[in-house]
Short mmCIF file of C-alpha atoms in Angstrom, two decimals:
data_model
loop_
_atom_site.label_atom_id
_atom_site.label_comp_id
_atom_site.label_asym_id
_atom_site.label_seq_id
_atom_site.Cartn_x
_atom_site.Cartn_y
_atom_site.Cartn_z
CA MET A 1 136.34 -38.17 95.07
CA LYS A 2 132.55 -37.88 94.84
CA GLN A 3 132.86 -36.72 91.24
CA PHE A 4 135.16 -39.63 90.38
CA GLN A 5 132.73 -42.11 91.93
CA ARG A 6 129.80 -40.58 90.06
CA ASP A 7 131.34 -39.93 86.66
CA TYR A 8 133.91 -42.69 86.22
CA MET A 9 132.83 -45.52 88.51
CA GLY A 10 129.09 -45.00 88.13
CA VAL A 11 128.39 -45.62 91.83
CA ALA A 12 126.94 -43.59 94.70
CA GLU A 13 129.00 -40.45 95.32
CA SER A 14 129.72 -41.09 98.99
CA GLY A 15 133.16 -39.50 99.02
CA LYS A 16 134.42 -42.48 101.02
CA VAL A 17 137.42 -44.44 99.79
CA CYS A 18 137.46 -48.23 99.57
CA GLY A 19 139.40 -50.87 97.69
CA ALA A 20 137.11 -50.55 94.69
CA VAL A 21 137.92 -46.83 94.44
CA LEU A 22 141.66 -47.50 94.60
CA THR A 23 141.36 -50.12 91.87
CA ALA A 24 139.30 -47.76 89.71
CA ILE A 25 141.89 -44.98 90.04
CA ASP A 26 144.63 -47.35 88.91
CA GLU A 27 142.48 -48.53 86.00
CA PHE A 28 141.77 -44.91 85.02
CA LEU A 29 145.51 -44.27 84.82
CA ILE A 30 146.02 -47.20 82.45
CA LYS A 31 142.95 -46.53 80.32
CA TYR A 32 143.92 -42.93 79.49
CA PRO A 33 147.68 -42.96 78.85
CA ILE A 34 149.57 -39.81 77.90
CA SER A 35 153.08 -39.58 76.50
CA PHE A 36 155.39 -37.40 78.57
CA HIS A 37 157.84 -36.61 75.78
CA PRO A 38 155.82 -33.70 74.26
CA PHE A 39 155.96 -31.85 77.59
CA ALA A 40 159.77 -31.58 77.42
CA CYS A 41 161.52 -28.32 76.51
CA GLN A 42 162.62 -27.90 72.89
CA CYS A 43 165.51 -25.48 73.43
CA GLY A 44 168.07 -27.89 72.01
CA ALA A 45 166.08 -28.37 68.83
CA HIS A 46 166.06 -24.62 68.21
CA GLY A 47 169.74 -23.77 68.36
CA ALA A 48 170.60 -23.56 72.06
CA SER A 49 174.26 -24.38 72.69
CA VAL A 50 175.19 -27.51 74.56
CA ALA A 51 176.12 -25.37 77.55
CA ASP A 52 172.82 -23.48 77.54
CA ARG A 53 170.34 -26.19 76.66
CA CYS A 54 168.49 -28.02 79.40
CA ASN A 55 167.73 -31.71 79.67
CA GLY A 56 164.08 -31.10 78.90
CA PHE A 57 163.04 -29.64 82.22
CA GLY A 58 165.31 -26.73 83.00
CA LYS A 59 168.41 -26.35 85.15
CA ALA A 60 166.80 -24.72 88.19
CA ARG A 61 168.00 -21.34 86.85
CA LEU A 62 166.62 -18.04 88.06
CA GLY A 63 165.94 -15.44 85.39
CA SER A 64 169.09 -13.46 84.65
CA ALA A 65 170.62 -11.25 82.00
CA SER A 66 172.20 -14.29 80.35
CA VAL A 67 169.11 -16.43 80.03
CA SER A 68 166.00 -14.25 80.26
CA HIS A 69 164.77 -10.81 79.26
CA LEU A 70 164.60 -7.33 80.59
CA LYS A 71 161.10 -6.09 81.30
CA ASN A 72 160.53 -2.57 82.57
CA GLY A 73 164.26 -2.29 83.17
CA ALA A 74 164.61 -5.45 85.25
CA ASN A 75 165.28 -9.10 84.54
CA VAL A 76 162.18 -11.23 84.54
CA ALA A 77 162.07 -13.29 87.73
CA GLY A 78 161.18 -16.94 88.04
CA VAL A 79 162.94 -20.22 88.77
CA GLU A 80 162.91 -23.18 86.41
CA LYS A 81 160.81 -25.82 88.15
CA PRO A 82 162.06 -29.44 88.46
CA GLY A 83 159.65 -30.80 85.86
CA ILE A 84 156.03 -30.37 84.79
CA HIS A 85 153.46 -30.01 87.55
CA ARG A 86 151.64 -33.31 87.92
CA ALA A 87 148.26 -31.56 88.14
CA LEU A 88 148.60 -30.55 84.48
CA PHE A 89 149.35 -34.11 83.43
CA TRP A 90 146.41 -35.56 85.34
CA SER A 91 144.05 -32.77 84.28
CA LEU A 92 144.76 -33.56 80.65
CA ARG A 93 144.06 -37.23 81.40
CA ALA A 94 140.71 -36.22 82.94
CA ALA A 95 139.89 -34.18 79.83
CA LEU A 96 140.53 -37.24 77.66
CA PHE A 97 138.09 -39.24 79.79
CA TYR A 98 135.34 -36.62 79.58
CA LEU A 99 135.74 -36.21 75.82
CA ASP A 100 135.58 -39.98 75.42
CA ALA A 101 132.85 -40.92 77.90
CA LYS A 102 130.72 -37.86 78.69
CA GLU A 103 131.03 -35.30 75.91
CA SER A 104 131.58 -37.50 72.86
CA GLN A 105 128.77 -35.67 71.06
CA LEU A 106 131.15 -32.72 70.66
CA GLY A 107 133.13 -34.76 68.15
CA PHE A 108 136.51 -33.61 69.47
CA LYS A 109 139.62 -35.51 70.52
CA PHE A 110 143.04 -34.79 71.98
CA GLY A 111 145.52 -33.66 69.34
CA TYR A 112 148.92 -32.80 70.74
CA VAL A 113 150.84 -30.76 73.30
CA ALA A 114 152.27 -27.81 71.41
CA SER A 115 154.15 -26.29 74.31
CA GLY A 116 154.93 -27.77 77.68
CA TYR A 117 158.12 -26.90 79.51
CA ARG A 118 160.00 -23.79 78.29
CA CYS A 119 163.29 -23.15 80.04
CA TRP A 120 164.70 -19.64 80.17
CA LYS A 121 166.83 -20.25 77.09
CA ARG A 122 163.80 -21.39 75.09
CA ALA A 123 161.79 -18.41 76.34
CA LYS A 124 164.54 -16.09 75.15
CA GLN A 125 164.58 -17.82 71.75
CA MET A 126 160.84 -17.16 71.45
CA GLY A 127 160.92 -13.64 72.85
CA ILE A 128 158.47 -14.54 75.63
CA PHE A 129 158.49 -12.81 79.02
CA THR A 130 156.09 -15.03 80.99
CA THR A 131 157.20 -17.58 83.57
CA ASN A 132 154.21 -19.96 83.47
CA HIS A 133 155.91 -22.44 81.20
CA LEU A 134 158.83 -22.98 83.56
CA GLY A 135 156.92 -26.10 84.64
CA ASN A 136 153.54 -24.62 85.54
CA ALA A 137 151.72 -24.59 82.20
CA CYS A 138 151.06 -26.39 78.94
CA ASP A 139 149.28 -25.61 75.66
CA VAL A 140 147.10 -28.37 74.24
CA HIS A 141 145.53 -28.62 70.80
CA PHE A 142 142.37 -30.59 70.07
CA LEU A 143 141.17 -32.03 66.76
CA ARG A 144 137.84 -32.88 65.19
CA VAL A 145 137.16 -36.61 65.11
CA SER A 146 135.63 -36.37 61.64
CA ASN A 147 138.56 -34.88 59.72
CA ASN A 148 141.45 -34.23 62.15
CA SER A 149 141.19 -30.48 61.65
CA GLU A 150 142.10 -28.12 64.50
CA VAL A 151 139.37 -27.10 66.94
CA THR A 152 139.50 -23.30 67.22
CA GLY A 153 137.35 -20.25 67.89
CA ASP A 154 133.83 -20.77 69.20
CA ALA A 155 134.15 -24.54 68.93
CA LEU A 156 137.21 -24.48 71.18
CA GLU A 157 135.39 -22.20 73.59
CA SER A 158 132.54 -24.71 73.75
CA LEU A 159 135.03 -27.50 74.51
CA LYS A 160 136.65 -25.43 77.25
CA ASN A 161 133.32 -24.59 78.87
CA LYS A 162 131.77 -28.06 78.69
CA VAL A 163 134.83 -30.14 79.57
CA PHE A 164 137.31 -28.02 81.50
CA VAL A 165 135.04 -25.51 83.25
CA SER A 166 131.80 -27.43 83.78
CA ARG A 167 133.19 -30.93 84.24
CA MET A 168 136.64 -30.29 85.72
CA LYS A 169 135.95 -27.01 87.56
CA ALA A 170 138.82 -25.18 85.88
CA ARG A 171 138.57 -21.38 85.82
CA PRO A 172 138.49 -19.37 82.56
CA LYS A 173 140.62 -16.69 84.22
CA TRP A 174 143.01 -16.29 87.14
CA ASP A 175 140.63 -15.63 90.01
CA THR A 176 140.39 -18.75 92.20
CA GLU A 177 143.01 -20.36 94.42
CA ASN A 178 144.04 -23.98 93.85
CA CYS A 179 142.16 -24.33 90.57
CA ILE A 180 143.53 -25.04 87.12
CA SER A 181 143.39 -21.75 85.20
CA LEU A 182 142.71 -21.34 81.48
CA GLU A 183 143.73 -18.48 79.25
CA PRO A 184 140.62 -16.58 78.14
CA LYS A 185 139.51 -16.43 74.53
CA HIS A 186 140.88 -12.93 73.88
CA ILE A 187 144.40 -14.26 74.56
CA THR A 188 144.12 -17.46 72.55
CA ASP A 189 141.36 -19.16 70.59
CA ALA A 190 143.54 -21.84 68.97
CA TRP A 191 144.53 -24.04 71.91
CA VAL A 192 143.74 -24.72 75.55
CA HIS A 193 146.30 -23.17 77.87
CA MET A 194 146.28 -24.72 81.36
CA ASP A 195 148.38 -23.48 84.25
CA VAL A 196 148.69 -23.76 88.02
CA ARG A 197 149.69 -20.17 88.76
CA MET A 198 146.82 -19.85 91.27
CA PHE A 199 147.98 -22.82 93.34
CA LYS A 200 149.17 -22.00 96.85
CA GLU A 201 152.89 -22.32 97.46
CA LYS A 202 152.45 -25.50 99.49
CA TYR A 203 151.14 -27.16 96.31
CA LEU A 204 154.09 -25.94 94.24
CA LEU A 205 156.79 -27.77 96.15
CA PRO A 206 159.35 -29.84 94.17
CA ARG A 207 157.60 -33.13 94.96
CA TYR A 208 154.63 -32.09 92.83
CA TYR A 209 156.73 -31.92 89.65
CA ALA A 210 157.80 -34.77 87.38
CA LYS A 211 160.17 -35.32 84.45
CA THR A 212 158.86 -38.73 83.37
CA ARG A 213 155.51 -40.40 82.99
CA GLU A 214 156.50 -42.94 85.65
CA ALA A 215 157.15 -40.15 88.13
CA ALA A 216 153.92 -38.38 87.20
CA ASP A 217 151.87 -41.55 87.58
CA GLY A 218 153.63 -42.90 90.65
CA ASP A 219 153.06 -46.40 91.99
CA PRO A 220 149.57 -47.93 91.73
CA ILE A 221 147.59 -46.45 94.59
CA ALA A 222 146.35 -49.86 95.71
CA THR A 223 149.99 -50.98 95.95
CA ILE A 224 150.83 -47.94 98.07
CA ALA A 225 147.95 -48.75 100.42
CA ARG A 226 149.13 -52.33 100.83
CA ARG A 227 152.73 -51.23 101.30
CA GLU A 228 151.63 -48.91 104.10
CA GLY A 229 149.68 -51.71 105.74
CA ARG A 230 146.26 -50.16 105.10
CA LEU A 231 144.63 -53.50 104.43
CA SER A 232 141.31 -52.40 105.91
CA LEU A 233 141.23 -49.65 103.30
CA VAL A 234 142.09 -52.02 100.47
CA ASN A 235 139.38 -54.41 101.62
CA CYS A 236 136.79 -51.64 102.12
CA GLY A 237 136.86 -52.23 105.87
CA GLY A 238 135.01 -49.44 107.64
CA SER A 239 134.85 -47.17 104.61
CA THR A 240 132.52 -48.82 102.14
CA PRO A 241 130.27 -46.36 100.27
CA THR A 242 126.70 -47.02 101.26
CA LEU A 243 124.04 -47.91 98.74
CA PRO A 244 120.59 -49.42 99.15
CA VAL A 245 120.96 -53.19 99.27
CA GLU A 246 118.48 -54.93 97.06
CA ALA A 247 116.16 -57.32 98.80
CA PRO A 248 116.69 -60.93 97.70
CA ILE A 249 114.40 -61.88 94.84
CA SER A 250 112.21 -64.77 95.80
CA ALA A 251 112.74 -67.92 93.80
CA PRO A 252 110.80 -71.19 93.76
CA VAL A 253 111.86 -73.47 96.56
CA ALA A 254 113.81 -76.52 95.41
CA THR A 255 114.89 -79.53 97.40
CA GLN A 256 118.24 -79.97 95.67
CA LYS A 257 121.13 -78.56 97.70
CA PRO A 258 124.34 -77.16 96.24
CA THR A 259 127.37 -79.35 96.64
CA PRO A 260 131.04 -78.40 96.67
CA ALA A 261 133.05 -78.61 93.47
CA PRO A 262 134.22 -82.19 92.91
CA LYS A 263 137.76 -83.07 93.90
CA PRO A 264 140.00 -84.40 91.13
CA PRO A 265 140.00 -88.20 91.25
CA ALA A 266 143.11 -90.27 90.74
CA LYS A 267 143.91 -90.99 87.11
CA PRO A 268 142.73 -94.43 85.98
CA PRO A 269 144.53 -96.49 83.34
CA ALA A 270 144.28 -94.86 79.91
CA THR A 271 141.44 -96.01 77.70
CA ASN A 272 140.28 -95.15 74.24
CA PRO A 273 139.56 -91.43 74.72
CA GLN A 274 137.40 -90.86 71.69
CA ALA A 275 135.03 -93.70 72.45
CA GLN A 276 133.76 -92.30 75.73
CA LYS A 277 131.21 -89.78 76.81
CA PRO A 278 130.40 -88.94 80.40
CA PRO A 279 127.01 -90.21 81.51
CA PRO A 280 124.28 -87.63 82.14
CA ALA A 281 124.57 -86.00 85.54
CA ALA A 282 122.36 -87.37 88.27
CA GLY A 283 118.79 -86.25 87.89
CA LYS A 284 119.30 -85.06 84.33
CA GLY A 285 117.31 -86.87 81.69
CA SER A 286 118.14 -84.80 78.62
CA LYS A 287 121.23 -83.54 76.86
CA LYS A 288 120.29 -79.96 77.51
CA SER A 289 120.27 -78.42 80.97
CA PRO A 290 116.77 -78.25 82.44
CA VAL A 291 115.55 -74.90 83.72
CA THR A 292 116.07 -75.21 87.46
CA ALA A 293 115.42 -72.88 90.37
CA GLY A 294 118.26 -72.88 92.84
CA PRO A 295 117.79 -73.34 96.58
CA ALA A 296 115.77 -70.56 98.16
CA ALA A 297 117.95 -67.49 98.72
CA THR A 298 118.19 -66.64 102.42
CA THR A 299 121.25 -64.96 103.91
CA ARG A 300 124.22 -63.97 101.83
CA LYS A 301 127.49 -65.62 102.86
CA ASP A 302 131.16 -64.75 102.92
CA PRO A 303 132.42 -65.67 99.42
CA ASP A 304 135.42 -67.45 100.95
CA SER A 305 132.97 -70.08 102.21
CA LEU A 306 131.37 -70.64 98.80
CA HIS A 307 132.23 -73.17 96.11
CA VAL A 308 130.46 -73.63 92.79
CA SER A 309 127.32 -75.69 93.35
CA GLN A 310 126.52 -78.77 91.26
CA LEU A 311 123.88 -76.70 89.50
CA GLY A 312 126.57 -74.13 88.79
CA LEU A 313 128.96 -76.75 87.45
CA ASP A 314 126.28 -78.09 85.12
CA PHE A 315 125.48 -74.53 84.05
CA ILE A 316 129.11 -73.85 83.10
CA ARG A 317 129.51 -77.23 81.38
CA VAL A 318 126.48 -76.67 79.14
CA TRP A 319 127.68 -73.21 78.15
CA GLU A 320 131.15 -74.51 77.36
CA ASN A 321 130.24 -77.80 75.65
CA GLY A 322 126.67 -77.32 74.41
CA ASP A 323 125.01 -79.89 76.66
CA LEU A 324 125.63 -82.19 79.61
CA THR A 325 126.61 -85.33 77.71
CA THR A 326 129.05 -84.06 75.10
CA SER A 327 132.69 -83.90 76.06
CA HIS A 328 135.69 -82.90 73.99
CA LEU A 329 138.31 -85.51 74.77
CA VAL A 330 140.67 -84.53 71.95
CA PRO A 331 141.94 -81.00 71.27
CA TYR A 332 139.82 -78.83 68.97
CA ASP A 333 139.72 -75.16 68.00
CA VAL A 334 137.28 -72.62 69.40
CA LYS A 335 137.80 -69.31 67.59
CA ASP A 336 141.36 -70.35 66.74
CA GLN A 337 142.12 -71.28 70.34
CA CYS A 338 143.08 -74.90 70.96
CA THR A 339 140.80 -76.33 73.64
CA VAL A 340 140.22 -79.67 75.32
CA GLY A 341 137.65 -80.89 77.85
CA VAL A 342 135.37 -78.22 79.31
CA GLY A 343 136.80 -75.03 77.86
CA HIS A 344 140.39 -75.76 78.93
CA LEU A 345 142.93 -73.85 76.83
CA VAL A 346 145.72 -76.23 75.88
CA ASP A 347 148.54 -73.69 75.58
CA GLY A 348 147.60 -70.03 75.41
CA GLU A 349 145.41 -68.48 72.74
CA ARG A 350 146.79 -70.36 69.73
CA SER A 351 145.19 -72.83 67.37
CA CYS A 352 145.84 -76.56 67.53
CA ALA A 353 147.69 -76.39 64.20
CA GLU A 354 149.98 -73.66 65.53
CA LEU A 355 150.70 -75.63 68.68
CA ALA A 356 151.39 -78.82 66.72
CA SER A 357 153.78 -77.09 64.33
CA SER A 358 155.61 -75.30 67.15
CA GLY A 359 156.16 -78.49 69.12
CA SER A 360 154.14 -77.32 72.13
CA VAL A 361 154.76 -79.63 75.10
CA ALA A 362 151.24 -79.03 76.41
CA TYR A 363 149.73 -79.92 73.04
CA LYS A 364 151.73 -83.15 72.89
CA LYS A 365 150.33 -84.02 76.31
CA TYR A 366 146.74 -83.81 75.07
CA ALA A 367 147.13 -84.64 71.36
CA ALA A 368 146.19 -88.31 71.75
CA GLY A 369 143.16 -87.39 73.82
CA ILE A 370 142.17 -87.73 77.46
CA THR A 371 139.87 -90.05 79.35
CA VAL A 372 136.49 -89.08 80.77
CA GLU A 373 137.95 -89.17 84.26
CA GLU A 374 140.83 -86.94 83.21
CA GLU A 375 138.37 -84.53 81.65
CA ARG A 376 136.41 -84.32 84.90
CA ALA A 377 139.58 -83.82 86.92
CA LEU A 378 140.77 -81.09 84.56
CA PHE A 379 137.41 -79.31 84.83
CA ALA A 380 137.51 -79.46 88.63
CA GLU A 381 141.05 -78.07 88.64
CA ASP A 382 140.09 -75.23 86.31
CA VAL A 383 137.04 -74.35 88.42
CA GLU A 384 139.13 -74.24 91.60
CA ARG A 385 141.84 -72.19 89.89
CA ILE A 386 139.31 -69.60 88.73
CA ARG A 387 137.68 -69.56 92.16
CA ASN A 388 141.01 -68.79 93.82
CA ARG A 389 141.64 -66.10 91.21
CA ILE A 390 138.42 -64.17 91.83
CA LEU A 391 138.07 -64.51 95.61
CA PRO A 392 140.37 -61.53 96.38
CA SER A 393 138.07 -59.35 94.24
CA LEU A 394 134.88 -60.36 96.08
CA GLN A 395 134.56 -58.17 99.16
CA VAL A 396 130.87 -58.53 100.04
CA PRO A 397 128.57 -61.44 100.98
CA LEU A 398 126.89 -63.35 98.16
CA HIS A 399 124.07 -65.79 97.60
CA GLN A 400 125.10 -69.14 96.11
CA HIS A 401 123.45 -68.33 92.78
CA GLU A 402 125.20 -64.94 92.60
CA PHE A 403 128.53 -66.62 93.21
CA ASP A 404 127.78 -69.27 90.56
CA ALA A 405 126.93 -66.54 88.01
CA LEU A 406 130.18 -64.69 88.74
CA MET A 407 132.11 -67.95 88.43
CA SER A 408 130.53 -68.64 85.03
CA LEU A 409 131.53 -65.15 83.87
CA ALA A 410 135.07 -65.59 85.18
CA PHE A 411 135.42 -69.10 83.73
CA ASN A 412 134.47 -67.70 80.33
CA THR A 413 136.64 -64.56 80.45
CA GLY A 414 139.57 -65.63 82.62
CA GLY A 415 138.77 -63.56 85.70
CA LEU A 416 136.99 -60.48 87.05
CA LYS A 417 139.72 -57.91 87.77
CA LYS A 418 139.37 -56.20 84.41
CA PHE A 419 135.66 -55.53 84.97
CA ILE A 420 136.20 -52.49 87.16
CA LYS A 421 132.67 -51.11 87.07
CA LEU A 422 131.12 -54.49 87.81
CA LEU A 423 133.36 -54.95 90.86
CA ALA A 424 132.86 -51.36 92.00
CA LYS A 425 129.11 -51.85 92.08
CA LEU A 426 129.31 -55.32 93.59
CA ASN A 427 131.69 -54.26 96.36
CA THR A 428 129.45 -51.35 97.35
CA LYS A 429 126.56 -53.83 97.65
CA ASN A 430 124.83 -52.50 94.56
CA TYR A 431 123.92 -56.04 93.53
CA GLY A 432 121.43 -54.96 90.89
CA GLY A 433 123.92 -52.57 89.31
CA CYS A 434 126.53 -55.32 89.31
CA CYS A 435 124.14 -57.61 87.47
CA ASP A 436 123.45 -54.93 84.86
CA GLU A 437 127.19 -54.73 84.10
CA PHE A 438 127.14 -58.31 82.74
CA ALA A 439 125.31 -56.95 79.68
CA ASP A 440 128.37 -54.93 78.61
CA ILE A 441 130.71 -57.94 78.56
CA THR A 442 129.69 -59.56 75.29
CA SER A 443 132.81 -59.61 73.09
CA GLY A 444 131.10 -57.51 70.46
CA GLY A 445 127.76 -59.27 70.87
CA ALA A 446 129.02 -62.85 70.44
CA LEU A 447 128.38 -63.66 74.09
CA THR A 448 125.08 -61.85 74.57
CA ALA A 449 123.05 -65.03 75.13
CA ARG A 450 125.46 -66.30 77.78
CA ARG A 451 125.52 -62.97 79.60
CA GLN A 452 121.70 -62.82 79.61
CA SER A 453 121.62 -66.34 81.04
CA GLU A 454 124.15 -65.42 83.74
CA MET A 455 122.20 -62.27 84.56
CA ARG A 456 119.04 -64.32 85.02
CA LEU A 457 120.96 -66.64 87.32
CA PHE A 458 122.49 -63.78 89.31
CA ARG A 459 119.25 -61.84 89.66
CA ASN A 460 116.56 -64.53 89.78
CA ASN A 461 118.30 -67.74 90.92
CA ILE A 462 117.33 -69.55 87.70
CA TYR A 463 119.83 -72.03 86.28
CA ASP A 464 119.06 -72.08 82.55
CA ALA A 465 121.99 -72.64 80.17
CA ASN A 466 119.92 -73.73 77.17
CA HIS A 467 121.02 -72.08 73.97
#
């Protein structure tokens, strides 16, 4: 667990489990998918009769004269396991992560599984006497990123040592209990052979084997925790990893107080939508948003008690519409996404032309334009919707300006759940580390200015949306 926190999550390696850890494990599973089909036995593809062939993962047969070999005058022993051991599947997934995120300089990538499950019939076809591949082993080939050639010899040995041995604590021989074992170089220098032959019997029970990816992955671990009623675990109650909490950064004192998000007013009679612009917000004398220090940061508050402040609303409006006075009362395209008002998507991520031609009901609703009052109501509804969406992800107290910055990020991207590292750092009270994560959410650099502005708001309590 400490290694997962350090290497994947990038947080303090406390070894304690909280909701952020559960979420990160589930995200890890999705981010590094592996097909289960290559692990299945190939006996049927190599001439085994219908009666002899297995369904991909054996028939629970013990070695016998009819299906295995004689060795030293006796039949080779060993029972076909009920699938591939899940530790092999997850170890390969871990190797993919390390090659991608920690050892990319090697220039290697996962190639294919050459041999996974080998039932007794397949072993007899191949003339092999070992029992490892009855569910306890797999052979994996790796390729060079540059030209897709096989990684072999000394290069493969380097990969094994740096990824499997050093990073994953696998053993290059069969000498340590409960560790993944690798075949040494003198046996093979063309692939990585992993097996669980050194696992204790209690870790080789049928429940540790799987025949499908769904069975190997299991349910999301956060779902399991909720199903078992471990809500304190999901919410980090009593088990939050400890990190130094940054002292609040002093900001100039301002007299303006944050106000709750405005409630949607009743719709007035329709007016000419294109002829109106909302007046400048109170206290604002220019189209652009003035650089404003938020109220002095004191004690962080439960996020459930926070709403976007008026400064935060102005901040979001300027980033979405360019300034405080411009409003888009008729649908228009932003990067081929039909939008109206303050960044409100009309109907999914399609252009206005696509929506018009497809007869979109939502587009028809807005096609003639909206009033200023309707625009304000729509903005307020969107802000509240995003707030309700992100609150379950916020598990630690926040200053108003930190909450406003997170709301701006979520309003722009649709939410926060997908930003696993940001939430992991935030929910372990690593506020500075959380702020740093904003810099990696730039859509290929197109949103760098906005992220820098949000980071300044989060860290320094400065509301500056000028761009």
